[in-house]
């Protein structure tokens, strides 16, 4: 599968728990039922596309901050986030390569690619990072839903989702702080979260059956927008 967005070279490391998951499971075979294989083969491209998009968001902001009287803490934070997302992509891609590729993989990837590309169109920097914070909060809820799904709590994929959730929770905090520092109005936050949730729901609902196969009901993620971080 060609990437949704061009790859960035890995220029730094982070203390992401996914880094250590890779050390443990890179050489191991991860078992799924045939139905789970088919479901994850449809879902992982959506997640991987998001990880690739996120790398570019934070990489570009690092460059912008360096060129414009930088907020040094933001530069360090976002370099670490790029490394986190690269570990996420590597781990998810490692699993995806062990799965059968869907016949309509190009369509699945294009839906995801359009969603993430649209997030950056005609947006000010404060709004863009507010979007990222809201989106990552929903990713945390998705990872939690997978943890509580039909796979066992000690399954390697569940452990990976738990590790990704830990990183994404940190990313939410840093992105929200950056959005507010850039001028985003806190009073707009709730309605903004609801808008992002509606857009992500539309993307993920295209694969509702695959989510149900791994024990995830999308409504448990989206039925209470107030619960988003």
PDB file of C-alpha atoms in Angstrom:
ATOM      1  CA  UNK A   1       0.000   0.000   0.000  1.00  0.00           C
ATOM      2  CA  UNK A   2       1.440   3.345  -1.024  1.00  0.00           C
ATOM      3  CA  UNK A   3       1.451   5.878   1.824  1.00  0.00           C
ATOM      4  CA  UNK A   4      -1.298   8.496   2.011  1.00  0.00           C
ATOM      5  CA  UNK A   5       1.360  11.137   2.613  1.00  0.00           C
ATOM      6  CA  UNK A   6       5.123  11.059   1.905  1.00  0.00           C
ATOM      7  CA  UNK A   7       7.290   9.589   4.640  1.00  0.00           C
ATOM      8  CA  UNK A   8       9.490  11.735   6.825  1.00  0.00           C
ATOM      9  CA  UNK A   9      12.966  10.507   7.808  1.00  0.00           C
ATOM     10  CA  UNK A  10      13.178   9.628  11.503  1.00  0.00           C
ATOM     11  CA  UNK A  11      15.429  12.345  12.912  1.00  0.00           C
ATOM     12  CA  UNK A  12      14.853  11.855  16.634  1.00  0.00           C
ATOM     13  CA  UNK A  13      13.575   9.354  19.188  1.00  0.00           C
ATOM     14  CA  UNK A  14      10.990   9.596  21.926  1.00  0.00           C
ATOM     15  CA  UNK A  15      10.046   7.615  24.982  1.00  0.00           C
ATOM     16  CA  UNK A  16       6.820   6.432  23.401  1.00  0.00           C
ATOM     17  CA  UNK A  17       5.624   3.127  24.875  1.00  0.00           C
ATOM     18  CA  UNK A  18       5.092   2.055  21.258  1.00  0.00           C
ATOM     19  CA  UNK A  19       8.853   2.137  20.792  1.00  0.00           C
ATOM     20  CA  UNK A  20       9.170  -0.560  23.448  1.00  0.00           C
ATOM     21  CA  UNK A  21       6.183  -2.493  22.062  1.00  0.00           C
ATOM     22  CA  UNK A  22       8.103  -2.709  18.778  1.00  0.00           C
ATOM     23  CA  UNK A  23      11.156  -4.099  20.550  1.00  0.00           C
ATOM     24  CA  UNK A  24       9.041  -6.869  22.061  1.00  0.00           C
ATOM     25  CA  UNK A  25       6.796  -7.782  19.133  1.00  0.00           C
ATOM     26  CA  UNK A  26       8.701  -6.903  15.960  1.00  0.00           C
ATOM     27  CA  UNK A  27       9.914 -10.493  15.515  1.00  0.00           C
ATOM     28  CA  UNK A  28       6.763 -12.191  16.789  1.00  0.00           C
ATOM     29  CA  UNK A  29       3.774 -13.478  14.869  1.00  0.00           C
ATOM     30  CA  UNK A  30       0.541 -11.832  16.073  1.00  0.00           C
ATOM     31  CA  UNK A  31      -2.493 -14.095  15.815  1.00  0.00           C
ATOM     32  CA  UNK A  32      -5.980 -13.050  14.712  1.00  0.00           C
ATOM     33  CA  UNK A  33      -8.992 -15.021  13.570  1.00  0.00           C
ATOM     34  CA  UNK A  34      -9.780 -14.894   9.856  1.00  0.00           C
ATOM     35  CA  UNK A  35     -12.645 -12.451  10.509  1.00  0.00           C
ATOM     36  CA  UNK A  36     -10.412 -10.230  12.635  1.00  0.00           C
ATOM     37  CA  UNK A  37      -7.772 -10.264   9.906  1.00  0.00           C
ATOM     38  CA  UNK A  38     -10.276  -9.092   7.309  1.00  0.00           C
ATOM     39  CA  UNK A  39     -11.625  -6.394   9.628  1.00  0.00           C
ATOM     40  CA  UNK A  40      -8.245  -5.025  10.631  1.00  0.00           C
ATOM     41  CA  UNK A  41      -7.069  -5.073   7.013  1.00  0.00           C
ATOM     42  CA  UNK A  42      -9.805  -2.488   6.384  1.00  0.00           C
ATOM     43  CA  UNK A  43      -9.293  -0.442   9.553  1.00  0.00           C
ATOM     44  CA  UNK A  44      -5.529  -0.157   9.804  1.00  0.00           C
ATOM     45  CA  UNK A  45      -5.163   1.892   6.580  1.00  0.00           C
ATOM     46  CA  UNK A  46      -7.420   4.545   8.148  1.00  0.00           C
ATOM     47  CA  UNK A  47      -5.255   4.686  11.267  1.00  0.00           C
ATOM     48  CA  UNK A  48      -1.980   4.630   9.351  1.00  0.00           C
ATOM     49  CA  UNK A  49      -3.097   7.488   7.118  1.00  0.00           C
ATOM     50  CA  UNK A  50      -3.864   9.525  10.233  1.00  0.00           C
ATOM     51  CA  UNK A  51      -0.424   8.825  11.682  1.00  0.00           C
ATOM     52  CA  UNK A  52       1.252   9.927   8.444  1.00  0.00           C
ATOM     53  CA  UNK A  53      -0.791  13.121   8.289  1.00  0.00           C
ATOM     54  CA  UNK A  54      -0.025  13.945  11.911  1.00  0.00           C
ATOM     55  CA  UNK A  55       3.706  13.642  11.345  1.00  0.00           C
ATOM     56  CA  UNK A  56       3.551  16.355   8.701  1.00  0.00           C
ATOM     57  CA  UNK A  57       1.396  18.650  10.837  1.00  0.00           C
ATOM     58  CA  UNK A  58       3.879  18.664  13.692  1.00  0.00           C
ATOM     59  CA  UNK A  59       6.959  18.590  11.458  1.00  0.00           C
ATOM     60  CA  UNK A  60       5.746  21.657   9.572  1.00  0.00           C
ATOM     61  CA  UNK A  61       5.006  23.490  12.811  1.00  0.00           C
ATOM     62  CA  UNK A  62       8.513  22.744  14.080  1.00  0.00           C
ATOM     63  CA  UNK A  63       9.910  24.364  10.925  1.00  0.00           C
ATOM     64  CA  UNK A  64       7.556  27.343  11.214  1.00  0.00           C
ATOM     65  CA  UNK A  65       8.458  27.947  14.840  1.00  0.00           C
ATOM     66  CA  UNK A  66      12.166  27.746  14.068  1.00  0.00           C
ATOM     67  CA  UNK A  67      11.764  30.358  11.339  1.00  0.00           C
ATOM     68  CA  UNK A  68       9.608  32.773  13.352  1.00  0.00           C
ATOM     69  CA  UNK A  69      11.098  33.656  16.741  1.00  0.00           C
ATOM     70  CA  UNK A  70      10.447  30.114  17.983  1.00  0.00           C
ATOM     71  CA  UNK A  71       8.554  28.933  21.000  1.00  0.00           C
ATOM     72  CA  UNK A  72      11.370  26.613  22.038  1.00  0.00           C
ATOM     73  CA  UNK A  73       9.160  24.384  24.163  1.00  0.00           C
ATOM     74  CA  UNK A  74       6.781  23.860  21.252  1.00  0.00           C
ATOM     75  CA  UNK A  75       9.707  22.866  19.013  1.00  0.00           C
ATOM     76  CA  UNK A  76      10.932  20.245  21.490  1.00  0.00           C
ATOM     77  CA  UNK A  77       7.403  18.961  22.186  1.00  0.00           C
ATOM     78  CA  UNK A  78       6.504  18.628  18.536  1.00  0.00           C
ATOM     79  CA  UNK A  79       9.749  16.934  17.537  1.00  0.00           C
ATOM     80  CA  UNK A  80       8.914  14.321  20.156  1.00  0.00           C
ATOM     81  CA  UNK A  81       5.378  13.965  18.787  1.00  0.00           C
ATOM     82  CA  UNK A  82       6.711  13.360  15.265  1.00  0.00           C
ATOM     83  CA  UNK A  83       8.837  10.520  16.659  1.00  0.00           C
ATOM     84  CA  UNK A  84       5.825   9.119  18.548  1.00  0.00           C
ATOM     85  CA  UNK A  85       3.722   9.106  15.384  1.00  0.00           C
ATOM     86  CA  UNK A  86       6.489   7.425  13.418  1.00  0.00           C
ATOM     87  CA  UNK A  87       6.585   4.612  15.956  1.00  0.00           C
ATOM     88  CA  UNK A  88       2.793   4.324  15.701  1.00  0.00           C
ATOM     89  CA  UNK A  89       2.954   4.118  11.925  1.00  0.00           C
ATOM     90  CA  UNK A  90       5.715   1.522  12.011  1.00  0.00           C
ATOM     91  CA  UNK A  91       3.840  -0.703  14.472  1.00  0.00           C
ATOM     92  CA  UNK A  92       0.497  -0.474  12.672  1.00  0.00           C
ATOM     93  CA  UNK A  93       2.134  -1.045   9.293  1.00  0.00           C
ATOM     94  CA  UNK A  94       3.969  -4.077  10.675  1.00  0.00           C
ATOM     95  CA  UNK A  95       0.615  -5.626  11.569  1.00  0.00           C
ATOM     96  CA  UNK A  96      -1.058  -4.537   8.341  1.00  0.00           C
ATOM     97  CA  UNK A  97       1.599  -6.263   6.247  1.00  0.00           C
ATOM     98  CA  UNK A  98       0.665  -9.580   7.877  1.00  0.00           C
ATOM     99  CA  UNK A  99      -2.981  -9.225   6.814  1.00  0.00           C
ATOM    100  CA  UNK A 100      -4.744  -9.915   3.513  1.00  0.00           C
ATOM    101  CA  UNK A 101      -5.113  -6.728   1.480  1.00  0.00           C
ATOM    102  CA  UNK A 102      -8.732  -5.753   0.673  1.00  0.00           C
ATOM    103  CA  UNK A 103      -9.684  -5.552  -2.993  1.00  0.00           C
ATOM    104  CA  UNK A 104     -10.845  -1.967  -2.463  1.00  0.00           C
ATOM    105  CA  UNK A 105      -7.766  -0.828  -0.521  1.00  0.00           C
ATOM    106  CA  UNK A 106      -7.321   2.167  -2.847  1.00  0.00           C
ATOM    107  CA  UNK A 107     -10.821   3.445  -2.061  1.00  0.00           C
ATOM    108  CA  UNK A 108     -10.326   2.933   1.686  1.00  0.00           C
ATOM    109  CA  UNK A 109      -7.066   4.863   1.584  1.00  0.00           C
ATOM    110  CA  UNK A 110      -8.503   7.681  -0.532  1.00  0.00           C
ATOM    111  CA  UNK A 111     -11.405   8.243   1.874  1.00  0.00           C
ATOM    112  CA  UNK A 112      -8.957   8.607   4.722  1.00  0.00           C
ATOM    113  CA  UNK A 113      -6.563  10.730   2.698  1.00  0.00           C
ATOM    114  CA  UNK A 114      -9.344  13.162   1.753  1.00  0.00           C
ATOM    115  CA  UNK A 115     -10.461  13.451   5.376  1.00  0.00           C
ATOM    116  CA  UNK A 116      -7.027  14.321   6.744  1.00  0.00           C
ATOM    117  CA  UNK A 117      -6.068  16.582   3.837  1.00  0.00           C
ATOM    118  CA  UNK A 118      -9.288  18.568   4.318  1.00  0.00           C
ATOM    119  CA  UNK A 119      -8.426  19.320   7.939  1.00  0.00           C
ATOM    120  CA  UNK A 120      -5.600  21.617   6.895  1.00  0.00           C
ATOM    121  CA  UNK A 121      -7.417  23.553   4.173  1.00  0.00           C
ATOM    122  CA  UNK A 122      -7.848  27.308   4.637  1.00  0.00           C
ATOM    123  CA  UNK A 123      -7.356  27.165   8.397  1.00  0.00           C
ATOM    124  CA  UNK A 124      -5.443  29.516  10.653  1.00  0.00           C
ATOM    125  CA  UNK A 125      -2.770  27.892  12.792  1.00  0.00           C
ATOM    126  CA  UNK A 126      -4.785  28.188  16.018  1.00  0.00           C
ATOM    127  CA  UNK A 127      -7.816  26.517  14.436  1.00  0.00           C
ATOM    128  CA  UNK A 128      -5.672  23.825  12.853  1.00  0.00           C
ATOM    129  CA  UNK A 129      -4.157  22.831  16.190  1.00  0.00           C
ATOM    130  CA  UNK A 130      -7.548  22.945  17.870  1.00  0.00           C
ATOM    131  CA  UNK A 131      -8.684  20.452  15.224  1.00  0.00           C
ATOM    132  CA  UNK A 132      -5.694  18.228  15.951  1.00  0.00           C
ATOM    133  CA  UNK A 133      -6.377  18.313  19.700  1.00  0.00           C
ATOM    134  CA  UNK A 134     -10.011  17.346  19.162  1.00  0.00           C
ATOM    135  CA  UNK A 135      -9.110  14.618  16.694  1.00  0.00           C
ATOM    136  CA  UNK A 136      -6.478  13.097  18.973  1.00  0.00           C
ATOM    137  CA  UNK A 137      -8.952  13.096  21.852  1.00  0.00           C
ATOM    138  CA  UNK A 138     -11.268  11.004  19.698  1.00  0.00           C
ATOM    139  CA  UNK A 139      -8.391   8.686  18.776  1.00  0.00           C
ATOM    140  CA  UNK A 140      -7.917   8.115  22.518  1.00  0.00           C
ATOM    141  CA  UNK A 141     -11.571   7.100  22.783  1.00  0.00           C
ATOM    142  CA  UNK A 142     -11.213   4.802  19.768  1.00  0.00           C
ATOM    143  CA  UNK A 143      -8.169   3.087  21.257  1.00  0.00           C
ATOM    144  CA  UNK A 144     -10.057   2.634  24.538  1.00  0.00           C
ATOM    145  CA  UNK A 145     -12.995   1.106  22.666  1.00  0.00           C
ATOM    146  CA  UNK A 146     -10.643  -1.383  20.991  1.00  0.00           C
ATOM    147  CA  UNK A 147      -9.144  -2.221  24.395  1.00  0.00           C
ATOM    148  CA  UNK A 148     -12.650  -3.070  25.626  1.00  0.00           C
ATOM    149  CA  UNK A 149     -13.594  -4.939  22.453  1.00  0.00           C
ATOM    150  CA  UNK A 150     -13.548  -8.627  21.604  1.00  0.00           C
ATOM    151  CA  UNK A 151      -9.772  -9.184  21.701  1.00  0.00           C
ATOM    152  CA  UNK A 152      -8.279 -10.345  24.991  1.00  0.00           C
ATOM    153  CA  UNK A 153      -6.829  -7.696  27.274  1.00  0.00           C
ATOM    154  CA  UNK A 154      -3.310  -9.107  26.840  1.00  0.00           C
ATOM    155  CA  UNK A 155      -3.466  -9.461  23.047  1.00  0.00           C
ATOM    156  CA  UNK A 156      -0.498  -7.666  21.423  1.00  0.00           C
ATOM    157  CA  UNK A 157      -2.797  -5.482  19.318  1.00  0.00           C
ATOM    158  CA  UNK A 158      -4.710  -4.393  22.412  1.00  0.00           C
ATOM    159  CA  UNK A 159      -1.411  -3.608  24.123  1.00  0.00           C
ATOM    160  CA  UNK A 160      -0.427  -1.542  21.081  1.00  0.00           C
ATOM    161  CA  UNK A 161      -3.695   0.399  21.168  1.00  0.00           C
ATOM    162  CA  UNK A 162      -3.177   1.064  24.872  1.00  0.00           C
ATOM    163  CA  UNK A 163       0.313   2.394  24.172  1.00  0.00           C
ATOM    164  CA  UNK A 164      -0.943   4.597  21.333  1.00  0.00           C
ATOM    165  CA  UNK A 165      -3.669   5.943  23.626  1.00  0.00           C
ATOM    166  CA  UNK A 166      -1.050   7.013  26.172  1.00  0.00           C
ATOM    167  CA  UNK A 167       0.813   8.974  23.523  1.00  0.00           C
ATOM    168  CA  UNK A 168      -2.299  10.530  22.039  1.00  0.00           C
ATOM    169  CA  UNK A 169      -3.465  11.760  25.444  1.00  0.00           C
ATOM    170  CA  UNK A 170      -0.175  13.652  25.720  1.00  0.00           C
ATOM    171  CA  UNK A 171      -0.613  14.996  22.187  1.00  0.00           C
ATOM    172  CA  UNK A 172      -4.079  16.321  23.051  1.00  0.00           C
ATOM    173  CA  UNK A 173      -2.666  18.345  25.939  1.00  0.00           C
ATOM    174  CA  UNK A 174       0.200  19.782  23.881  1.00  0.00           C
ATOM    175  CA  UNK A 175      -1.923  20.592  20.820  1.00  0.00           C
ATOM    176  CA  UNK A 176      -4.646  22.247  22.882  1.00  0.00           C
ATOM    177  CA  UNK A 177      -2.091  24.324  24.758  1.00  0.00           C
ATOM    178  CA  UNK A 178      -0.530  25.391  21.470  1.00  0.00           C
ATOM    179  CA  UNK A 179      -3.892  26.287  19.915  1.00  0.00           C
ATOM    180  CA  UNK A 180      -4.734  28.514  22.879  1.00  0.00           C
ATOM    181  CA  UNK A 181      -1.268  30.097  22.811  1.00  0.00           C
ATOM    182  CA  UNK A 182      -1.852  30.932  19.139  1.00  0.00           C
ATOM    183  CA  UNK A 183      -5.140  32.642  19.981  1.00  0.00           C
ATOM    184  CA  UNK A 184      -7.896  30.027  19.773  1.00  0.00           C
ATOM    185  CA  UNK A 185     -10.918  31.090  21.826  1.00  0.00           C
ATOM    186  CA  UNK A 186     -11.608  28.608  24.622  1.00  0.00           C
ATOM    187  CA  UNK A 187     -15.325  29.457  24.497  1.00  0.00           C
ATOM    188  CA  UNK A 188     -15.496  27.849  21.037  1.00  0.00           C
ATOM    189  CA  UNK A 189     -14.051  24.556  22.186  1.00  0.00           C
ATOM    190  CA  UNK A 190     -17.195  22.490  22.781  1.00  0.00           C
ATOM    191  CA  UNK A 191     -18.936  23.293  19.504  1.00  0.00           C
ATOM    192  CA  UNK A 192     -15.652  22.800  17.693  1.00  0.00           C
ATOM    193  CA  UNK A 193     -15.187  19.336  19.241  1.00  0.00           C
ATOM    194  CA  UNK A 194     -18.674  18.358  18.147  1.00  0.00           C
ATOM    195  CA  UNK A 195     -17.961  19.409  14.564  1.00  0.00           C
ATOM    196  CA  UNK A 196     -14.746  17.377  14.379  1.00  0.00           C
ATOM    197  CA  UNK A 197     -16.510  14.383  15.957  1.00  0.00           C
ATOM    198  CA  UNK A 198     -19.254  14.507  13.318  1.00  0.00           C
ATOM    199  CA  UNK A 199     -16.681  14.531  10.509  1.00  0.00           C
ATOM    200  CA  UNK A 200     -14.649  11.662  11.949  1.00  0.00           C
ATOM    201  CA  UNK A 201     -17.803   9.635  12.573  1.00  0.00           C
ATOM    202  CA  UNK A 202     -18.686   9.929   8.886  1.00  0.00           C
ATOM    203  CA  UNK A 203     -15.270   8.550   7.919  1.00  0.00           C
ATOM    204  CA  UNK A 204     -15.258   5.668  10.392  1.00  0.00           C
ATOM    205  CA  UNK A 205     -18.890   4.701   9.802  1.00  0.00           C
ATOM    206  CA  UNK A 206     -17.893   3.652   6.291  1.00  0.00           C
ATOM    207  CA  UNK A 207     -16.251   0.662   8.016  1.00  0.00           C
ATOM    208  CA  UNK A 208     -18.861   0.022  10.700  1.00  0.00           C
ATOM    209  CA  UNK A 209     -19.008  -3.711  10.019  1.00  0.00           C
ATOM    210  CA  UNK A 210     -15.247  -4.079  10.434  1.00  0.00           C
ATOM    211  CA  UNK A 211     -15.360  -2.241  13.753  1.00  0.00           C
ATOM    212  CA  UNK A 212     -18.170  -4.485  14.966  1.00  0.00           C
ATOM    213  CA  UNK A 213     -16.093  -7.551  14.099  1.00  0.00           C
ATOM    214  CA  UNK A 214     -13.487  -6.488  16.683  1.00  0.00           C
ATOM    215  CA  UNK A 215     -16.158  -5.594  19.235  1.00  0.00           C
ATOM    216  CA  UNK A 216     -16.272  -1.828  18.739  1.00  0.00           C
ATOM    217  CA  UNK A 217     -19.595   0.022  18.545  1.00  0.00           C
ATOM    218  CA  UNK A 218     -18.897   3.447  17.061  1.00  0.00           C
ATOM    219  CA  UNK A 219     -21.667   5.011  19.123  1.00  0.00           C
ATOM    220  CA  UNK A 220     -19.681   4.306  22.304  1.00  0.00           C
ATOM    221  CA  UNK A 221     -17.038   6.698  20.962  1.00  0.00           C
ATOM    222  CA  UNK A 222     -19.318   9.397  19.592  1.00  0.00           C
ATOM    223  CA  UNK A 223     -22.527   9.274  21.638  1.00  0.00           C
ATOM    224  CA  UNK A 224     -21.190  11.624  24.319  1.00  0.00           C
ATOM    225  CA  UNK A 225     -19.238  14.423  22.734  1.00  0.00           C
ATOM    226  CA  UNK A 226     -19.000  16.095  26.111  1.00  0.00           C
ATOM    227  CA  UNK A 227     -16.771  13.227  27.193  1.00  0.00           C
ATOM    228  CA  UNK A 228     -14.077  14.131  24.686  1.00  0.00           C
ATOM    229  CA  UNK A 229     -11.007  15.725  26.140  1.00  0.00           C
TER     230      UNK A 229
END
